[in-house]
PDB file of C-alpha atoms in Angstrom:
ATOM      1  CA  UNK A   1      -0.077 -42.369 -47.094  1.00 48.00           C
ATOM      2  CA  UNK A   2       0.404 -44.963 -44.372  1.00 49.00           C
ATOM      3  CA  UNK A   3       0.920 -43.754 -40.853  1.00 50.00           C
ATOM      4  CA  UNK A   4       3.914 -45.404 -39.148  1.00 51.00           C
ATOM      5  CA  UNK A   5       3.768 -46.409 -35.512  1.00 48.00           C
ATOM      6  CA  UNK A   6       6.924 -46.762 -33.422  1.00 50.00           C
ATOM      7  CA  UNK A   7       7.722 -50.246 -32.145  1.00 50.00           C
ATOM      8  CA  UNK A   8       6.487 -50.858 -28.601  1.00 50.00           C
ATOM      9  CA  UNK A   9       3.887 -48.107 -28.724  1.00 51.00           C
ATOM     10  CA  UNK A  10       0.172 -48.381 -29.232  1.00 52.00           C
ATOM     11  CA  UNK A  11      -1.529 -46.503 -32.009  1.00 53.00           C
ATOM     12  CA  UNK A  12      -3.150 -43.292 -30.827  1.00 50.00           C
ATOM     13  CA  UNK A  13      -6.817 -43.677 -30.261  1.00 51.00           C
ATOM     14  CA  UNK A  14      -9.092 -40.877 -29.209  1.00 54.00           C
ATOM     15  CA  UNK A  15     -11.303 -42.163 -26.446  1.00 57.00           C
ATOM     16  CA  UNK A  16     -14.682 -40.621 -26.148  1.00 59.00           C
ATOM     17  CA  UNK A  17     -15.819 -39.771 -22.656  1.00 60.00           C
ATOM     18  CA  UNK A  18     -19.115 -41.105 -21.572  1.00 63.00           C
ATOM     19  CA  UNK A  19     -21.570 -38.249 -21.248  1.00 65.00           C
ATOM     20  CA  UNK A  20     -22.713 -37.645 -17.679  1.00 63.00           C
ATOM     21  CA  UNK A  21     -26.451 -38.346 -17.421  1.00 74.00           C
ATOM     22  CA  UNK A  22     -28.342 -35.133 -16.812  1.00 78.00           C
ATOM     23  CA  UNK A  23     -31.247 -34.746 -14.421  1.00 78.00           C
ATOM     24  CA  UNK A  24     -34.084 -32.620 -15.752  1.00 79.00           C
ATOM     25  CA  UNK A  25     -35.410 -30.013 -13.327  1.00 77.00           C
ATOM     26  CA  UNK A  26     -38.434 -27.785 -13.887  1.00 77.00           C
ATOM     27  CA  UNK A  27     -37.974 -24.179 -12.780  1.00 79.00           C
ATOM     28  CA  UNK A  28     -40.713 -21.515 -12.933  1.00 77.00           C
ATOM     29  CA  UNK A  29     -40.011 -18.996 -15.699  1.00 78.00           C
ATOM     30  CA  UNK A  30     -39.721 -15.379 -14.562  1.00 78.00           C
ATOM     31  CA  UNK A  31     -37.676 -13.669 -17.272  1.00 82.00           C
ATOM     32  CA  UNK A  32     -35.117 -14.450 -19.957  1.00 85.00           C
ATOM     33  CA  UNK A  33     -32.482 -12.652 -17.923  1.00 85.00           C
ATOM     34  CA  UNK A  34     -33.081 -14.848 -14.857  1.00 83.00           C
ATOM     35  CA  UNK A  35     -33.188 -17.983 -17.023  1.00 84.00           C
ATOM     36  CA  UNK A  36     -29.791 -17.143 -18.533  1.00 87.00           C
ATOM     37  CA  UNK A  37     -28.343 -16.525 -15.060  1.00 85.00           C
ATOM     38  CA  UNK A  38     -29.560 -19.922 -13.861  1.00 86.00           C
ATOM     39  CA  UNK A  39     -28.161 -21.679 -16.950  1.00 86.00           C
ATOM     40  CA  UNK A  40     -24.814 -19.909 -16.485  1.00 86.00           C
ATOM     41  CA  UNK A  41     -24.691 -20.786 -12.777  1.00 84.00           C
ATOM     42  CA  UNK A  42     -25.403 -24.474 -13.459  1.00 84.00           C
ATOM     43  CA  UNK A  43     -22.735 -24.513 -16.172  1.00 84.00           C
ATOM     44  CA  UNK A  44     -20.123 -22.698 -14.046  1.00 85.00           C
ATOM     45  CA  UNK A  45     -20.283 -25.103 -11.109  1.00 80.00           C
ATOM     46  CA  UNK A  46     -20.753 -28.168 -13.297  1.00 78.00           C
ATOM     47  CA  UNK A  47     -24.069 -29.433 -11.976  1.00 79.00           C
ATOM     48  CA  UNK A  48     -25.394 -32.441 -13.956  1.00 81.00           C
ATOM     49  CA  UNK A  49     -28.745 -30.749 -14.523  1.00 80.00           C
ATOM     50  CA  UNK A  50     -30.864 -29.798 -17.512  1.00 83.00           C
ATOM     51  CA  UNK A  51     -33.118 -26.870 -16.555  1.00 83.00           C
ATOM     52  CA  UNK A  52     -36.547 -26.559 -18.156  1.00 82.00           C
ATOM     53  CA  UNK A  53     -38.360 -23.298 -17.549  1.00 81.00           C
ATOM     54  CA  UNK A  54     -42.099 -23.685 -17.133  1.00 80.00           C
ATOM     55  CA  UNK A  55     -44.719 -20.932 -17.085  1.00 74.00           C
ATOM     56  CA  UNK A  56     -45.874 -19.875 -13.651  1.00 65.00           C
ATOM     57  CA  UNK A  57     -49.435 -19.395 -12.496  1.00 61.00           C
ATOM     58  CA  UNK A  58     -51.599 -17.558 -14.978  1.00 61.00           C
ATOM     59  CA  UNK A  59     -54.205 -14.985 -14.017  1.00 57.00           C
ATOM     60  CA  UNK A  60     -56.877 -17.497 -15.035  1.00 55.00           C
ATOM     61  CA  UNK A  61     -55.555 -20.120 -12.621  1.00 56.00           C
ATOM     62  CA  UNK A  62     -55.411 -17.605  -9.796  1.00 51.00           C
ATOM     63  CA  UNK A  63     -58.909 -16.200 -10.355  1.00 53.00           C
ATOM     64  CA  UNK A  64     -60.567 -19.507 -11.270  1.00 54.00           C
ATOM     65  CA  UNK A  65     -59.511 -21.566  -8.294  1.00 48.00           C
ATOM     66  CA  UNK A  66     -62.089 -24.335  -7.987  1.00 50.00           C
ATOM     67  CA  UNK A  67     -61.594 -24.601  -4.222  1.00 46.00           C
ATOM     68  CA  UNK A  68     -60.468 -21.146  -3.046  1.00 43.00           C
ATOM     69  CA  UNK A  69     -61.167 -21.846   0.644  1.00 40.00           C
ATOM     70  CA  UNK A  70     -58.902 -24.903   0.806  1.00 42.00           C
ATOM     71  CA  UNK A  71     -55.806 -23.399   2.362  1.00 49.00           C
ATOM     72  CA  UNK A  72     -53.007 -24.971   4.329  1.00 55.00           C
ATOM     73  CA  UNK A  73     -53.915 -25.001   8.009  1.00 77.00           C
ATOM     74  CA  UNK A  74     -51.724 -24.511  11.051  1.00 88.00           C
ATOM     75  CA  UNK A  75     -49.746 -27.382  12.569  1.00 88.00           C
ATOM     76  CA  UNK A  76     -51.560 -26.663  15.838  1.00 83.00           C
ATOM     77  CA  UNK A  77     -54.921 -26.523  13.996  1.00 80.00           C
ATOM     78  CA  UNK A  78     -55.389 -23.136  15.614  1.00 78.00           C
ATOM     79  CA  UNK A  79     -53.627 -20.241  13.840  1.00 75.00           C
ATOM     80  CA  UNK A  80     -54.944 -17.835  16.478  1.00 81.00           C
ATOM     81  CA  UNK A  81     -52.784 -19.492  19.166  1.00 87.00           C
ATOM     82  CA  UNK A  82     -49.802 -20.276  16.928  1.00 92.00           C
ATOM     83  CA  UNK A  83     -46.697 -18.121  17.425  1.00 92.00           C
ATOM     84  CA  UNK A  84     -45.195 -19.061  14.058  1.00 95.00           C
ATOM     85  CA  UNK A  85     -48.085 -18.458  11.627  1.00 93.00           C
ATOM     86  CA  UNK A  86     -48.194 -14.663  12.257  1.00 93.00           C
ATOM     87  CA  UNK A  87     -44.495 -14.460  11.308  1.00 95.00           C
ATOM     88  CA  UNK A  88     -45.091 -15.959   7.842  1.00 95.00           C
ATOM     89  CA  UNK A  89     -46.349 -13.380   5.357  1.00 93.00           C
ATOM     90  CA  UNK A  90     -47.375 -15.714   2.530  1.00 93.00           C
ATOM     91  CA  UNK A  91     -48.459 -19.037   3.986  1.00 90.00           C
ATOM     92  CA  UNK A  92     -48.911 -21.068   7.133  1.00 90.00           C
ATOM     93  CA  UNK A  93     -46.608 -23.001   9.377  1.00 94.00           C
ATOM     94  CA  UNK A  94     -47.582 -26.475   8.155  1.00 93.00           C
ATOM     95  CA  UNK A  95     -46.155 -26.037   4.653  1.00 93.00           C
ATOM     96  CA  UNK A  96     -43.691 -28.805   3.837  1.00 93.00           C
ATOM     97  CA  UNK A  97     -40.726 -28.827   1.466  1.00 94.00           C
ATOM     98  CA  UNK A  98     -40.123 -25.087   1.654  1.00 96.00           C
ATOM     99  CA  UNK A  99     -37.312 -22.727   0.790  1.00 95.00           C
ATOM    100  CA  UNK A 100     -37.688 -19.828   3.203  1.00 97.00           C
ATOM    101  CA  UNK A 101     -36.169 -16.470   4.072  1.00 97.00           C
ATOM    102  CA  UNK A 102     -35.952 -15.042   7.581  1.00 97.00           C
ATOM    103  CA  UNK A 103     -35.401 -11.316   8.081  1.00 97.00           C
ATOM    104  CA  UNK A 104     -34.209  -9.819  11.358  1.00 96.00           C
ATOM    105  CA  UNK A 105     -36.715  -7.013  11.935  1.00 95.00           C
ATOM    106  CA  UNK A 106     -34.597  -5.596  14.757  1.00 95.00           C
ATOM    107  CA  UNK A 107     -31.997  -4.555  12.169  1.00 94.00           C
ATOM    108  CA  UNK A 108     -32.431  -1.741   9.677  1.00 85.00           C
ATOM    109  CA  UNK A 109     -29.881  -3.211   7.281  1.00 82.00           C
ATOM    110  CA  UNK A 110     -32.025  -6.025   5.887  1.00 84.00           C
ATOM    111  CA  UNK A 111     -30.175  -8.845   7.663  1.00 93.00           C
ATOM    112  CA  UNK A 112     -31.512 -12.057   6.109  1.00 96.00           C
ATOM    113  CA  UNK A 113     -31.036 -15.809   6.231  1.00 97.00           C
ATOM    114  CA  UNK A 114     -32.259 -18.351   3.672  1.00 96.00           C
ATOM    115  CA  UNK A 115     -32.732 -22.059   4.247  1.00 95.00           C
ATOM    116  CA  UNK A 116     -34.853 -25.070   3.377  1.00 94.00           C
ATOM    117  CA  UNK A 117     -36.971 -27.522   5.327  1.00 95.00           C
ATOM    118  CA  UNK A 118     -38.506 -30.854   4.449  1.00 94.00           C
ATOM    119  CA  UNK A 119     -40.613 -30.870   7.621  1.00 94.00           C
ATOM    120  CA  UNK A 120     -43.498 -28.480   8.307  1.00 94.00           C
ATOM    121  CA  UNK A 121     -42.059 -24.971   8.488  1.00 95.00           C
ATOM    122  CA  UNK A 122     -43.369 -24.581  12.039  1.00 96.00           C
ATOM    123  CA  UNK A 123     -40.651 -26.829  13.453  1.00 95.00           C
ATOM    124  CA  UNK A 124     -37.757 -25.252  11.517  1.00 96.00           C
ATOM    125  CA  UNK A 125     -38.708 -21.684  12.454  1.00 97.00           C
ATOM    126  CA  UNK A 126     -39.189 -22.781  16.070  1.00 96.00           C
ATOM    127  CA  UNK A 127     -35.635 -24.156  16.049  1.00 96.00           C
ATOM    128  CA  UNK A 128     -34.292 -20.821  14.801  1.00 97.00           C
ATOM    129  CA  UNK A 129     -36.215 -18.946  17.521  1.00 97.00           C
ATOM    130  CA  UNK A 130     -34.876 -21.285  20.226  1.00 96.00           C
ATOM    131  CA  UNK A 131     -31.358 -20.674  18.904  1.00 96.00           C
ATOM    132  CA  UNK A 132     -31.913 -16.906  19.083  1.00 96.00           C
ATOM    133  CA  UNK A 133     -33.158 -17.185  22.652  1.00 96.00           C
ATOM    134  CA  UNK A 134     -30.253 -19.404  23.715  1.00 96.00           C
ATOM    135  CA  UNK A 135     -27.323 -18.786  21.318  1.00 95.00           C
ATOM    136  CA  UNK A 136     -24.699 -20.486  23.492  1.00 94.00           C
ATOM    137  CA  UNK A 137     -26.479 -23.820  23.029  1.00 94.00           C
ATOM    138  CA  UNK A 138     -26.721 -23.390  19.244  1.00 94.00           C
ATOM    139  CA  UNK A 139     -23.286 -22.226  18.132  1.00 92.00           C
ATOM    140  CA  UNK A 140     -23.830 -23.404  14.533  1.00 92.00           C
ATOM    141  CA  UNK A 141     -27.066 -21.500  14.029  1.00 95.00           C
ATOM    142  CA  UNK A 142     -26.421 -18.300  12.053  1.00 94.00           C
ATOM    143  CA  UNK A 143     -29.472 -16.492  13.431  1.00 96.00           C
ATOM    144  CA  UNK A 144     -28.580 -17.446  16.999  1.00 96.00           C
ATOM    145  CA  UNK A 145     -25.042 -16.099  16.626  1.00 95.00           C
ATOM    146  CA  UNK A 146     -26.357 -12.904  15.009  1.00 96.00           C
ATOM    147  CA  UNK A 147     -28.703 -12.418  17.967  1.00 96.00           C
ATOM    148  CA  UNK A 148     -25.866 -12.966  20.445  1.00 96.00           C
ATOM    149  CA  UNK A 149     -23.537 -10.504  18.718  1.00 95.00           C
ATOM    150  CA  UNK A 150     -25.952  -7.750  17.701  1.00 95.00           C
ATOM    151  CA  UNK A 151     -29.015  -8.059  19.975  1.00 95.00           C
ATOM    152  CA  UNK A 152     -27.819  -9.758  23.199  1.00 95.00           C
ATOM    153  CA  UNK A 153     -30.610 -10.206  25.724  1.00 92.00           C
ATOM    154  CA  UNK A 154     -33.336  -9.010  23.340  1.00 94.00           C
ATOM    155  CA  UNK A 155     -36.328 -11.077  22.270  1.00 94.00           C
ATOM    156  CA  UNK A 156     -36.227 -12.454  18.697  1.00 95.00           C
ATOM    157  CA  UNK A 157     -37.931 -10.156  16.203  1.00 96.00           C
ATOM    158  CA  UNK A 158     -38.183 -11.851  12.807  1.00 97.00           C
ATOM    159  CA  UNK A 159     -40.402 -12.199   9.756  1.00 96.00           C
ATOM    160  CA  UNK A 160     -40.587 -15.154   7.379  1.00 97.00           C
ATOM    161  CA  UNK A 161     -41.272 -15.415   3.638  1.00 96.00           C
ATOM    162  CA  UNK A 162     -41.742 -18.697   1.757  1.00 96.00           C
ATOM    163  CA  UNK A 163     -39.630 -18.392  -1.396  1.00 95.00           C
ATOM    164  CA  UNK A 164     -40.449 -21.740  -2.996  1.00 94.00           C
ATOM    165  CA  UNK A 165     -41.974 -25.165  -2.335  1.00 93.00           C
ATOM    166  CA  UNK A 166     -40.415 -28.360  -3.681  1.00 92.00           C
ATOM    167  CA  UNK A 167     -41.220 -31.838  -2.351  1.00 91.00           C
ATOM    168  CA  UNK A 168     -38.229 -33.350  -4.158  1.00 88.00           C
ATOM    169  CA  UNK A 169     -35.095 -32.928  -2.016  1.00 88.00           C
ATOM    170  CA  UNK A 170     -32.669 -32.297  -4.905  1.00 84.00           C
ATOM    171  CA  UNK A 171     -34.986 -29.752  -6.527  1.00 86.00           C
ATOM    172  CA  UNK A 172     -35.480 -28.024  -3.179  1.00 90.00           C
ATOM    173  CA  UNK A 173     -31.720 -27.884  -2.537  1.00 88.00           C
ATOM    174  CA  UNK A 174     -31.188 -26.505  -6.034  1.00 86.00           C
ATOM    175  CA  UNK A 175     -33.838 -23.855  -5.470  1.00 89.00           C
ATOM    176  CA  UNK A 176     -32.178 -22.912  -2.170  1.00 90.00           C
ATOM    177  CA  UNK A 177     -28.760 -22.658  -3.845  1.00 87.00           C
ATOM    178  CA  UNK A 178     -30.156 -20.490  -6.648  1.00 87.00           C
ATOM    179  CA  UNK A 179     -31.857 -18.129  -4.184  1.00 90.00           C
ATOM    180  CA  UNK A 180     -28.699 -17.805  -2.078  1.00 89.00           C
ATOM    181  CA  UNK A 181     -26.603 -17.229  -5.217  1.00 86.00           C
ATOM    182  CA  UNK A 182     -29.031 -14.606  -6.514  1.00 87.00           C
ATOM    183  CA  UNK A 183     -29.874 -12.689  -3.324  1.00 89.00           C
ATOM    184  CA  UNK A 184     -26.667 -13.255  -1.300  1.00 89.00           C
ATOM    185  CA  UNK A 185     -28.343 -13.086   2.133  1.00 93.00           C
ATOM    186  CA  UNK A 186     -26.086 -11.666   4.831  1.00 92.00           C
ATOM    187  CA  UNK A 187     -26.185 -14.606   7.259  1.00 94.00           C
ATOM    188  CA  UNK A 188     -25.492 -17.363   4.714  1.00 91.00           C
ATOM    189  CA  UNK A 189     -21.773 -18.020   4.349  1.00 84.00           C
ATOM    190  CA  UNK A 190     -19.913 -19.368   1.312  1.00 73.00           C
ATOM    191  CA  UNK A 191     -19.255 -22.792   2.841  1.00 72.00           C
ATOM    192  CA  UNK A 192     -22.985 -23.339   3.251  1.00 71.00           C
ATOM    193  CA  UNK A 193     -23.579 -22.740  -0.455  1.00 67.00           C
ATOM    194  CA  UNK A 194     -20.691 -25.077  -1.316  1.00 72.00           C
ATOM    195  CA  UNK A 195     -22.181 -27.847   0.839  1.00 72.00           C
ATOM    196  CA  UNK A 196     -25.518 -27.472  -0.959  1.00 70.00           C
ATOM    197  CA  UNK A 197     -23.810 -27.730  -4.354  1.00 68.00           C
ATOM    198  CA  UNK A 198     -21.877 -30.803  -3.183  1.00 69.00           C
ATOM    199  CA  UNK A 199     -25.106 -32.468  -2.059  1.00 68.00           C
ATOM    200  CA  UNK A 200     -26.817 -31.797  -5.397  1.00 62.00           C
ATOM    201  CA  UNK A 201     -23.830 -33.102  -7.355  1.00 63.00           C
ATOM    202  CA  UNK A 202     -23.770 -36.488  -5.594  1.00 61.00           C
TER     203      UNK A 202
END
């Protein structure tokens, strides 16, 4: 059987799309449920990423640390005088490449904000505190606006948790997006998450 083609038309040809190159990212494995959520999230928003789930720290690695006293020191080299280090429950203020969570301790409703910082965490948390002390000069800072609306005139009362550490910018942004998507912190708006996704997709 010979297929006939109308005059003036080109034979139908099915063009194959070039596959988009995928970037491999390593994500610590926590559970199969969380892994499936991450895969589904990446697929839903169309990120060109291939997640690989790696085992986290084992008990052996934790207990058999060859240099247990080597810990990150304060940016000021004096944690006793630092105003930021006491706010961080699981690290020090000189940690770089962090994904962090700030909780407003003045609220009983668990008001939280999540962000990321390439610089030492000391400087990013200091910026948030300055915004809370002077909200009118930092209208785009979510914590500053929360302080102005809910605790006007009060001193900032916050705590900080380091959620993840990634030196690679794309991996850190992805980790931030995944934490915001999973925990839905009160002070992070939808547009912020969309801007993170847009940055990763570039």
